[in-house]
mmCIF file of C-alpha atoms in Angstrom:
data_model
loop_
_atom_site.group_PDB
_atom_site.id
_atom_site.type_symbol
_atom_site.label_atom_id
_atom_site.label_comp_id
_atom_site.label_asym_id
_atom_site.label_seq_id
_atom_site.Cartn_x
_atom_site.Cartn_y
_atom_site.Cartn_z
ATOM 1 C CA UNK A 94 -23.603 -12.779 22.027
ATOM 2 C CA UNK A 95 -22.635 -12.699 25.653
ATOM 3 C CA UNK A 96 -24.509 -9.720 26.948
ATOM 4 C CA UNK A 97 -26.457 -6.547 26.184
ATOM 5 C CA UNK A 98 -23.351 -4.426 25.699
ATOM 6 C CA UNK A 99 -22.056 -6.864 23.089
ATOM 7 C CA UNK A 100 -25.422 -6.751 21.326
ATOM 8 C CA UNK A 101 -25.387 -2.965 21.378
ATOM 9 C CA UNK A 102 -21.970 -2.495 19.846
ATOM 10 C CA UNK A 103 -21.911 -5.567 17.585
ATOM 11 C CA UNK A 104 -22.798 -3.861 14.278
ATOM 12 C CA UNK A 105 -20.326 -1.002 14.688
ATOM 13 C CA UNK A 106 -17.645 -3.376 15.949
ATOM 14 C CA UNK A 107 -17.962 -5.617 12.899
ATOM 15 C CA UNK A 108 -18.105 -2.575 10.600
ATOM 16 C CA UNK A 109 -14.913 -1.228 12.159
ATOM 17 C CA UNK A 110 -13.176 -4.556 11.527
ATOM 18 C CA UNK A 111 -14.211 -4.663 7.880
ATOM 19 C CA UNK A 112 -13.251 -0.993 7.414
ATOM 20 C CA UNK A 113 -9.784 -1.722 8.825
ATOM 21 C CA UNK A 114 -9.368 -4.657 6.417
ATOM 22 C CA UNK A 115 -10.475 -2.500 3.481
ATOM 23 C CA UNK A 116 -8.056 0.233 4.541
ATOM 24 C CA UNK A 117 -5.271 -2.344 4.307
ATOM 25 C CA UNK A 118 -6.308 -3.424 0.803
ATOM 26 C CA UNK A 119 -6.559 0.174 -0.434
ATOM 27 C CA UNK A 120 -3.149 0.988 1.077
ATOM 28 C CA UNK A 121 -1.751 -1.998 -0.845
ATOM 29 C CA UNK A 122 -3.253 -0.635 -4.080
ATOM 30 C CA UNK A 123 -1.695 2.787 -3.510
ATOM 31 C CA UNK A 124 1.659 1.243 -2.566
ATOM 32 C CA UNK A 125 1.674 -0.801 -5.778
ATOM 33 C CA UNK A 126 0.744 2.051 -8.110
ATOM 34 C CA UNK A 127 4.066 1.615 -9.955
ATOM 35 C CA UNK A 128 4.383 -2.176 -9.816
ATOM 36 C CA UNK A 129 4.117 -3.892 -13.210
ATOM 37 C CA UNK A 130 1.281 -6.452 -13.598
ATOM 38 C CA UNK A 131 -0.292 -5.524 -10.239
ATOM 39 C CA UNK A 132 -4.110 -5.694 -10.287
ATOM 40 C CA UNK A 133 -6.051 -3.316 -8.041
ATOM 41 C CA UNK A 134 -8.359 -5.067 -5.569
ATOM 42 C CA UNK A 135 -11.216 -4.134 -3.310
ATOM 43 C CA UNK A 136 -13.993 -5.714 -1.289
ATOM 44 C CA UNK A 137 -17.762 -5.320 -1.503
ATOM 45 C CA UNK A 138 -18.210 -3.725 1.906
ATOM 46 C CA UNK A 139 -21.943 -4.380 2.164
ATOM 47 C CA UNK A 140 -21.789 -8.115 1.504
ATOM 48 C CA UNK A 141 -18.663 -8.640 3.648
ATOM 49 C CA UNK A 142 -20.325 -6.807 6.558
ATOM 50 C CA UNK A 143 -23.525 -8.836 6.095
ATOM 51 C CA UNK A 144 -21.450 -12.047 6.156
ATOM 52 C CA UNK A 145 -19.569 -10.853 9.248
ATOM 53 C CA UNK A 146 -22.815 -10.101 11.073
ATOM 54 C CA UNK A 147 -24.086 -13.551 10.143
ATOM 55 C CA UNK A 148 -20.897 -14.924 11.724
ATOM 56 C CA UNK A 149 -19.533 -16.279 8.446
ATOM 57 C CA UNK A 150 -16.158 -14.624 8.478
ATOM 58 C CA UNK A 151 -14.415 -13.614 11.637
ATOM 59 C CA UNK A 152 -12.126 -10.866 10.467
ATOM 60 C CA UNK A 153 -10.147 -10.984 13.694
ATOM 61 C CA UNK A 154 -10.390 -14.740 14.237
ATOM 62 C CA UNK A 155 -7.367 -16.765 15.256
ATOM 63 C CA UNK A 156 -6.357 -20.316 14.511
ATOM 64 C CA UNK A 157 -5.882 -22.521 17.526
ATOM 65 C CA UNK A 158 -2.834 -24.733 17.352
ATOM 66 C CA UNK A 159 -3.470 -28.219 18.710
ATOM 67 C CA UNK A 160 -0.477 -29.904 20.284
ATOM 68 C CA UNK A 161 -2.391 -33.015 21.309
ATOM 69 C CA UNK A 162 -4.872 -35.114 19.363
ATOM 70 C CA UNK A 163 -7.326 -34.970 22.240
ATOM 71 C CA UNK A 164 -7.495 -31.172 22.238
ATOM 72 C CA UNK A 165 -10.809 -29.683 21.173
ATOM 73 C CA UNK A 166 -10.869 -28.152 17.720
ATOM 74 C CA UNK A 167 -11.106 -24.375 17.740
ATOM 75 C CA UNK A 168 -14.175 -22.771 16.235
ATOM 76 C CA UNK A 169 -12.568 -19.425 15.497
ATOM 77 C CA UNK A 170 -11.087 -20.434 12.155
ATOM 78 C CA UNK A 171 -11.343 -17.387 9.907
ATOM 79 C CA UNK A 172 -12.759 -17.961 6.462
ATOM 80 C CA UNK A 173 -11.257 -15.325 4.183
ATOM 81 C CA UNK A 174 -13.790 -13.028 2.610
ATOM 82 C CA UNK A 175 -13.801 -12.576 -1.161
ATOM 83 C CA UNK A 176 -11.420 -9.869 -2.331
ATOM 84 C CA UNK A 177 -12.492 -8.808 -5.797
ATOM 85 C CA UNK A 178 -10.565 -7.240 -8.647
ATOM 86 C CA UNK A 179 -11.319 -3.706 -9.706
ATOM 87 C CA UNK A 180 -12.348 -3.208 -13.327
ATOM 88 C CA UNK A 181 -9.719 -0.990 -14.919
ATOM 89 C CA UNK A 182 -10.720 2.383 -16.279
ATOM 90 C CA UNK A 183 -7.690 2.959 -18.465
ATOM 91 C CA UNK A 184 -5.475 0.100 -19.471
ATOM 92 C CA UNK A 185 -1.739 0.567 -19.169
ATOM 93 C CA UNK A 186 1.094 -1.084 -21.054
ATOM 94 C CA UNK A 187 2.678 -2.698 -17.971
ATOM 95 C CA UNK A 188 -0.581 -4.425 -16.953
ATOM 96 C CA UNK A 189 -1.060 -2.340 -13.808
ATOM 97 C CA UNK A 190 -4.735 -1.507 -13.124
ATOM 98 C CA UNK A 191 -4.316 0.959 -10.247
ATOM 99 C CA UNK A 192 -6.133 4.231 -10.933
ATOM 100 C CA UNK A 193 -4.664 6.651 -8.402
ATOM 101 C CA UNK A 194 -7.720 8.954 -8.354
ATOM 102 C CA UNK A 195 -10.103 6.079 -7.631
ATOM 103 C CA UNK A 196 -7.829 4.682 -4.940
ATOM 104 C CA UNK A 197 -7.318 7.996 -3.195
ATOM 105 C CA UNK A 198 -11.039 8.744 -3.231
ATOM 106 C CA UNK A 199 -11.823 5.267 -1.875
ATOM 107 C CA UNK A 200 -9.129 5.646 0.783
ATOM 108 C CA UNK A 201 -10.475 9.017 1.963
ATOM 109 C CA UNK A 202 -14.043 7.659 1.925
ATOM 110 C CA UNK A 203 -13.024 4.602 3.913
ATOM 111 C CA UNK A 204 -11.112 6.705 6.472
ATOM 112 C CA UNK A 205 -14.172 8.877 7.003
ATOM 113 C CA UNK A 206 -16.395 5.860 7.488
ATOM 114 C CA UNK A 207 -13.885 4.367 9.913
ATOM 115 C CA UNK A 208 -13.925 7.585 11.959
ATOM 116 C CA UNK A 209 -17.716 7.588 11.833
ATOM 117 C CA UNK A 210 -17.817 4.023 13.188
ATOM 118 C CA UNK A 211 -15.454 5.020 16.023
ATOM 119 C CA UNK A 212 -17.654 8.042 16.824
ATOM 120 C CA UNK A 213 -20.794 5.888 16.861
ATOM 121 C CA UNK A 214 -19.127 3.362 19.171
ATOM 122 C CA UNK A 215 -18.051 6.149 21.529
ATOM 123 C CA UNK A 216 -21.633 7.447 21.549
ATOM 124 C CA UNK A 217 -22.970 3.995 22.366
ATOM 125 C CA UNK A 218 -20.470 3.600 25.207
ATOM 126 C CA UNK A 219 -21.554 6.990 26.572
ATOM 127 C CA UNK A 220 -25.208 5.998 26.381
ATOM 128 C CA UNK A 221 -24.501 2.785 28.269
ATOM 129 C CA UNK A 222 -22.396 4.629 30.843
ATOM 130 C CA UNK A 223 -25.183 7.149 31.464
ATOM 131 C CA UNK A 224 -27.646 4.292 31.868
ATOM 132 C CA UNK A 225 -25.588 2.474 34.511
ATOM 133 C CA UNK A 226 -24.637 5.569 36.496
ATOM 134 C CA UNK A 227 -26.739 6.402 39.518
ATOM 135 C CA UNK A 228 -28.489 9.719 39.272
ATOM 136 C CA UNK A 229 -29.029 10.586 42.929
ATOM 137 C CA UNK A 230 -25.717 12.314 43.583
ATOM 138 C CA UNK B 189 -4.397 -5.364 14.048
ATOM 139 C CA UNK B 190 -4.921 -4.776 10.391
ATOM 140 C CA UNK B 191 -4.463 -1.015 10.704
ATOM 141 C CA UNK B 192 -0.884 -1.629 11.804
ATOM 142 C CA UNK B 193 -0.069 -3.513 8.633
ATOM 143 C CA UNK B 194 -1.047 -0.393 6.670
ATOM 144 C CA UNK B 195 2.181 1.016 8.125
ATOM 145 C CA UNK B 196 4.128 -1.990 6.851
ATOM 146 C CA UNK B 197 2.575 -1.738 3.382
ATOM 147 C CA UNK B 198 3.024 2.020 2.998
ATOM 148 C CA UNK B 199 6.472 1.735 4.593
ATOM 149 C CA UNK B 200 7.588 -0.850 2.053
ATOM 150 C CA UNK B 201 6.418 1.509 -0.700
ATOM 151 C CA UNK B 202 8.436 4.348 0.856
ATOM 152 C CA UNK B 203 11.571 2.179 0.868
ATOM 153 C CA UNK B 204 11.008 1.106 -2.746
ATOM 154 C CA UNK B 205 10.297 4.632 -3.976
ATOM 155 C CA UNK B 206 13.300 6.096 -2.183
ATOM 156 C CA UNK B 207 15.452 3.405 -3.783
ATOM 157 C CA UNK B 208 14.032 4.461 -7.155
ATOM 158 C CA UNK B 209 14.869 8.071 -6.270
ATOM 159 C CA UNK B 210 18.409 6.970 -5.355
ATOM 160 C CA UNK B 211 18.766 5.280 -8.737
ATOM 161 C CA UNK B 212 17.577 8.422 -10.511
ATOM 162 C CA UNK B 213 20.096 10.472 -8.528
ATOM 163 C CA UNK B 214 23.015 8.236 -9.461
ATOM 164 C CA UNK B 215 21.897 8.153 -13.112
ATOM 165 C CA UNK B 216 21.710 11.952 -13.271
ATOM 166 C CA UNK B 217 25.018 12.322 -11.413
ATOM 167 C CA UNK B 218 26.692 9.984 -13.884
ATOM 168 C CA UNK B 219 25.063 11.380 -17.013
ATOM 169 C CA UNK B 220 28.531 12.360 -18.277
ATOM 170 C CA UNK B 221 30.695 9.659 -16.680
ATOM 171 C CA UNK B 222 32.891 8.309 -19.479
ATOM 172 C CA UNK B 223 34.516 5.665 -17.323
ATOM 173 C CA UNK B 224 32.711 3.585 -14.705
ATOM 174 C CA UNK B 225 34.039 0.801 -12.472
ATOM 175 C CA UNK B 226 34.326 -1.709 -15.328
ATOM 176 C CA UNK B 227 36.181 0.713 -17.598
ATOM 177 C CA UNK B 228 33.148 1.133 -19.847
ATOM 178 C CA UNK B 229 30.923 4.250 -20.010
ATOM 179 C CA UNK B 230 28.311 4.368 -17.229
ATOM 180 C CA UNK B 231 25.109 2.413 -17.884
ATOM 181 C CA UNK B 232 21.802 3.796 -16.593
ATOM 182 C CA UNK B 233 20.275 1.711 -13.795
ATOM 183 C CA UNK B 234 16.564 0.957 -13.442
ATOM 184 C CA UNK B 235 14.757 -0.608 -10.477
ATOM 185 C CA UNK B 236 12.212 -3.404 -10.953
ATOM 186 C CA UNK B 237 9.305 -3.371 -8.501
ATOM 187 C CA UNK B 238 7.578 -6.510 -7.330
ATOM 188 C CA UNK B 239 4.455 -6.951 -5.174
ATOM 189 C CA UNK B 240 5.177 -8.942 -2.038
ATOM 190 C CA UNK B 241 2.609 -10.390 0.421
ATOM 191 C CA UNK B 242 2.309 -8.436 3.658
ATOM 192 C CA UNK B 243 -0.366 -8.172 6.353
ATOM 193 C CA UNK B 244 -3.316 -10.348 7.276
ATOM 194 C CA UNK B 245 -5.345 -10.304 4.064
ATOM 195 C CA UNK B 246 -4.158 -12.189 1.020
ATOM 196 C CA UNK B 247 -4.812 -9.045 -1.033
ATOM 197 C CA UNK B 248 -2.571 -6.770 1.012
ATOM 198 C CA UNK B 249 0.600 -6.592 -0.987
ATOM 199 C CA UNK B 250 3.594 -4.464 -0.134
ATOM 200 C CA UNK B 251 6.285 -3.506 -2.628
ATOM 201 C CA UNK B 252 9.903 -4.484 -2.819
ATOM 202 C CA UNK B 253 12.672 -3.822 -5.272
ATOM 203 C CA UNK B 254 13.181 -7.153 -6.993
ATOM 204 C CA UNK B 255 16.380 -6.178 -8.778
ATOM 205 C CA UNK B 256 18.328 -3.298 -10.222
ATOM 206 C CA UNK B 257 18.953 -3.758 -13.937
ATOM 207 C CA UNK B 258 21.244 -1.973 -16.369
ATOM 208 C CA UNK B 259 19.377 -0.073 -19.028
ATOM 209 C CA UNK B 260 19.547 -1.766 -22.439
ATOM 210 C CA UNK B 261 19.399 1.535 -24.310
ATOM 211 C CA UNK B 262 22.280 2.134 -26.770
ATOM 212 C CA UNK B 263 25.094 4.453 -25.725
ATOM 213 C CA UNK B 264 25.058 7.986 -27.052
ATOM 214 C CA UNK B 265 27.761 8.697 -29.634
ATOM 215 C CA UNK B 266 29.098 12.242 -29.612
ATOM 216 C CA UNK B 267 31.460 13.550 -32.308
ATOM 217 C CA UNK B 268 34.434 15.056 -30.468
ATOM 218 C CA UNK B 269 37.704 14.177 -32.215
ATOM 219 C CA UNK B 270 39.800 16.169 -29.739
ATOM 220 C CA UNK B 271 38.719 14.089 -26.759
ATOM 221 C CA UNK B 272 41.275 11.502 -25.575
ATOM 222 C CA UNK B 273 38.413 8.984 -25.305
ATOM 223 C CA UNK B 274 37.414 9.361 -28.965
ATOM 224 C CA UNK B 275 37.626 6.312 -31.235
ATOM 225 C CA UNK B 276 39.303 6.189 -34.663
ATOM 226 C CA UNK B 277 36.328 7.951 -36.301
ATOM 227 C CA UNK B 278 36.347 10.744 -33.700
ATOM 228 C CA UNK B 279 33.245 9.573 -31.780
ATOM 229 C CA UNK B 280 33.077 9.421 -27.985
ATOM 230 C CA UNK B 281 30.791 6.809 -26.391
ATOM 231 C CA UNK B 282 28.694 8.556 -23.731
ATOM 232 C CA UNK B 283 26.501 6.974 -21.004
ATOM 233 C CA UNK B 284 22.985 5.904 -22.036
ATOM 234 C CA UNK B 285 21.330 8.150 -19.456
ATOM 235 C CA UNK B 286 18.231 9.899 -20.810
ATOM 236 C CA UNK B 287 18.035 13.040 -18.663
ATOM 237 C CA UNK B 288 14.404 13.813 -19.569
ATOM 238 C CA UNK B 289 13.327 10.283 -18.735
ATOM 239 C CA UNK B 290 15.176 10.437 -15.407
ATOM 240 C CA UNK B 291 13.495 13.731 -14.480
ATOM 241 C CA UNK B 292 10.084 12.205 -15.255
ATOM 242 C CA UNK B 293 10.972 9.190 -13.141
ATOM 243 C CA UNK B 294 12.043 11.476 -10.326
ATOM 244 C CA UNK B 295 8.753 13.386 -10.278
ATOM 245 C CA UNK B 296 6.755 10.148 -10.430
ATOM 246 C CA UNK B 297 8.753 8.633 -7.558
ATOM 247 C CA UNK B 298 8.439 11.713 -5.379
ATOM 248 C CA UNK B 299 4.664 11.875 -5.994
ATOM 249 C CA UNK B 300 4.275 8.226 -5.026
ATOM 250 C CA UNK B 301 6.426 8.806 -1.954
ATOM 251 C CA UNK B 302 4.213 11.718 -0.899
ATOM 252 C CA UNK B 303 1.017 9.746 -1.401
ATOM 253 C CA UNK B 304 2.314 6.889 0.717
ATOM 254 C CA UNK B 305 3.308 9.231 3.547
ATOM 255 C CA UNK B 306 -0.251 10.600 3.417
ATOM 256 C CA UNK B 307 -1.560 7.040 3.685
ATOM 257 C CA UNK B 308 0.609 6.516 6.766
ATOM 258 C CA UNK B 309 -0.566 9.787 8.295
ATOM 259 C CA UNK B 310 -4.213 8.836 7.798
ATOM 260 C CA UNK B 311 -3.618 5.390 9.306
ATOM 261 C CA UNK B 312 -1.928 7.036 12.278
ATOM 262 C CA UNK B 313 -4.858 9.405 12.839
ATOM 263 C CA UNK B 314 -7.324 6.519 12.675
ATOM 264 C CA UNK B 315 -5.282 4.406 15.094
ATOM 265 C CA UNK B 316 -5.070 7.275 17.587
ATOM 266 C CA UNK B 317 -8.839 7.759 17.265
ATOM 267 C CA UNK B 318 -9.312 4.052 17.940
ATOM 268 C CA UNK B 319 -7.135 4.299 21.049
ATOM 269 C CA UNK B 320 -9.390 7.005 22.505
ATOM 270 C CA UNK B 321 -12.478 4.871 21.844
ATOM 271 C CA UNK B 322 -15.047 5.272 24.610
ATOM 272 C CA UNK B 323 -13.492 8.361 26.139
#
């Protein structure tokens, strides 16, 4: 970590990243509610966040393209986190395992947590701003 | 930005569901069409959905319409000897459109469409909240 500000916001920043990824997966489940043979997927938020904090998966990492053999190898290679399959509650004839109620509840829950992370980050920025502002005016 | 690909995913579902709605509309409109382009009675059309990779995660799948197939259901035979289209036994071959099934399909498609617009709305709200981060 580069500095104190990075340290301060690191947890919420990583959480926001994982929340955004989960939002994408849940949106895919909802979009595929009528697709035959589609299996609903989700991530284990807690373990993915723990891995992210340990620096194991960089959710926003980028691959560096090397145009010359003497270029240094990039260290930001993202290792994809495990995306698990949801256990189906009611089996359907077409093999689709999306349960709309579960997905909608998870989506709403995830949105709320995303907003909470944004609010926390804003609060931390405010705290830092107050700390660096002079108070003699 | 993974939140932006939520728009792509939900958007692909909107396109697919509206295509399904289109198919339902043409099936219902042609429920009594005795002659279609090939000279035969109209055949009901059905869309086939397929998950297609979209976005940054390997699990984020959008939807696309893989193909539009003709329904394999048998044609309805209606006894109407006075019709010019009747065969030697007095039966008229009608389209194989099942109106009840089409109505069910329509409601299902419109519900899915609504849900996906809600998903887009939520993603939009979250993105706007992210843009005002720190203010």
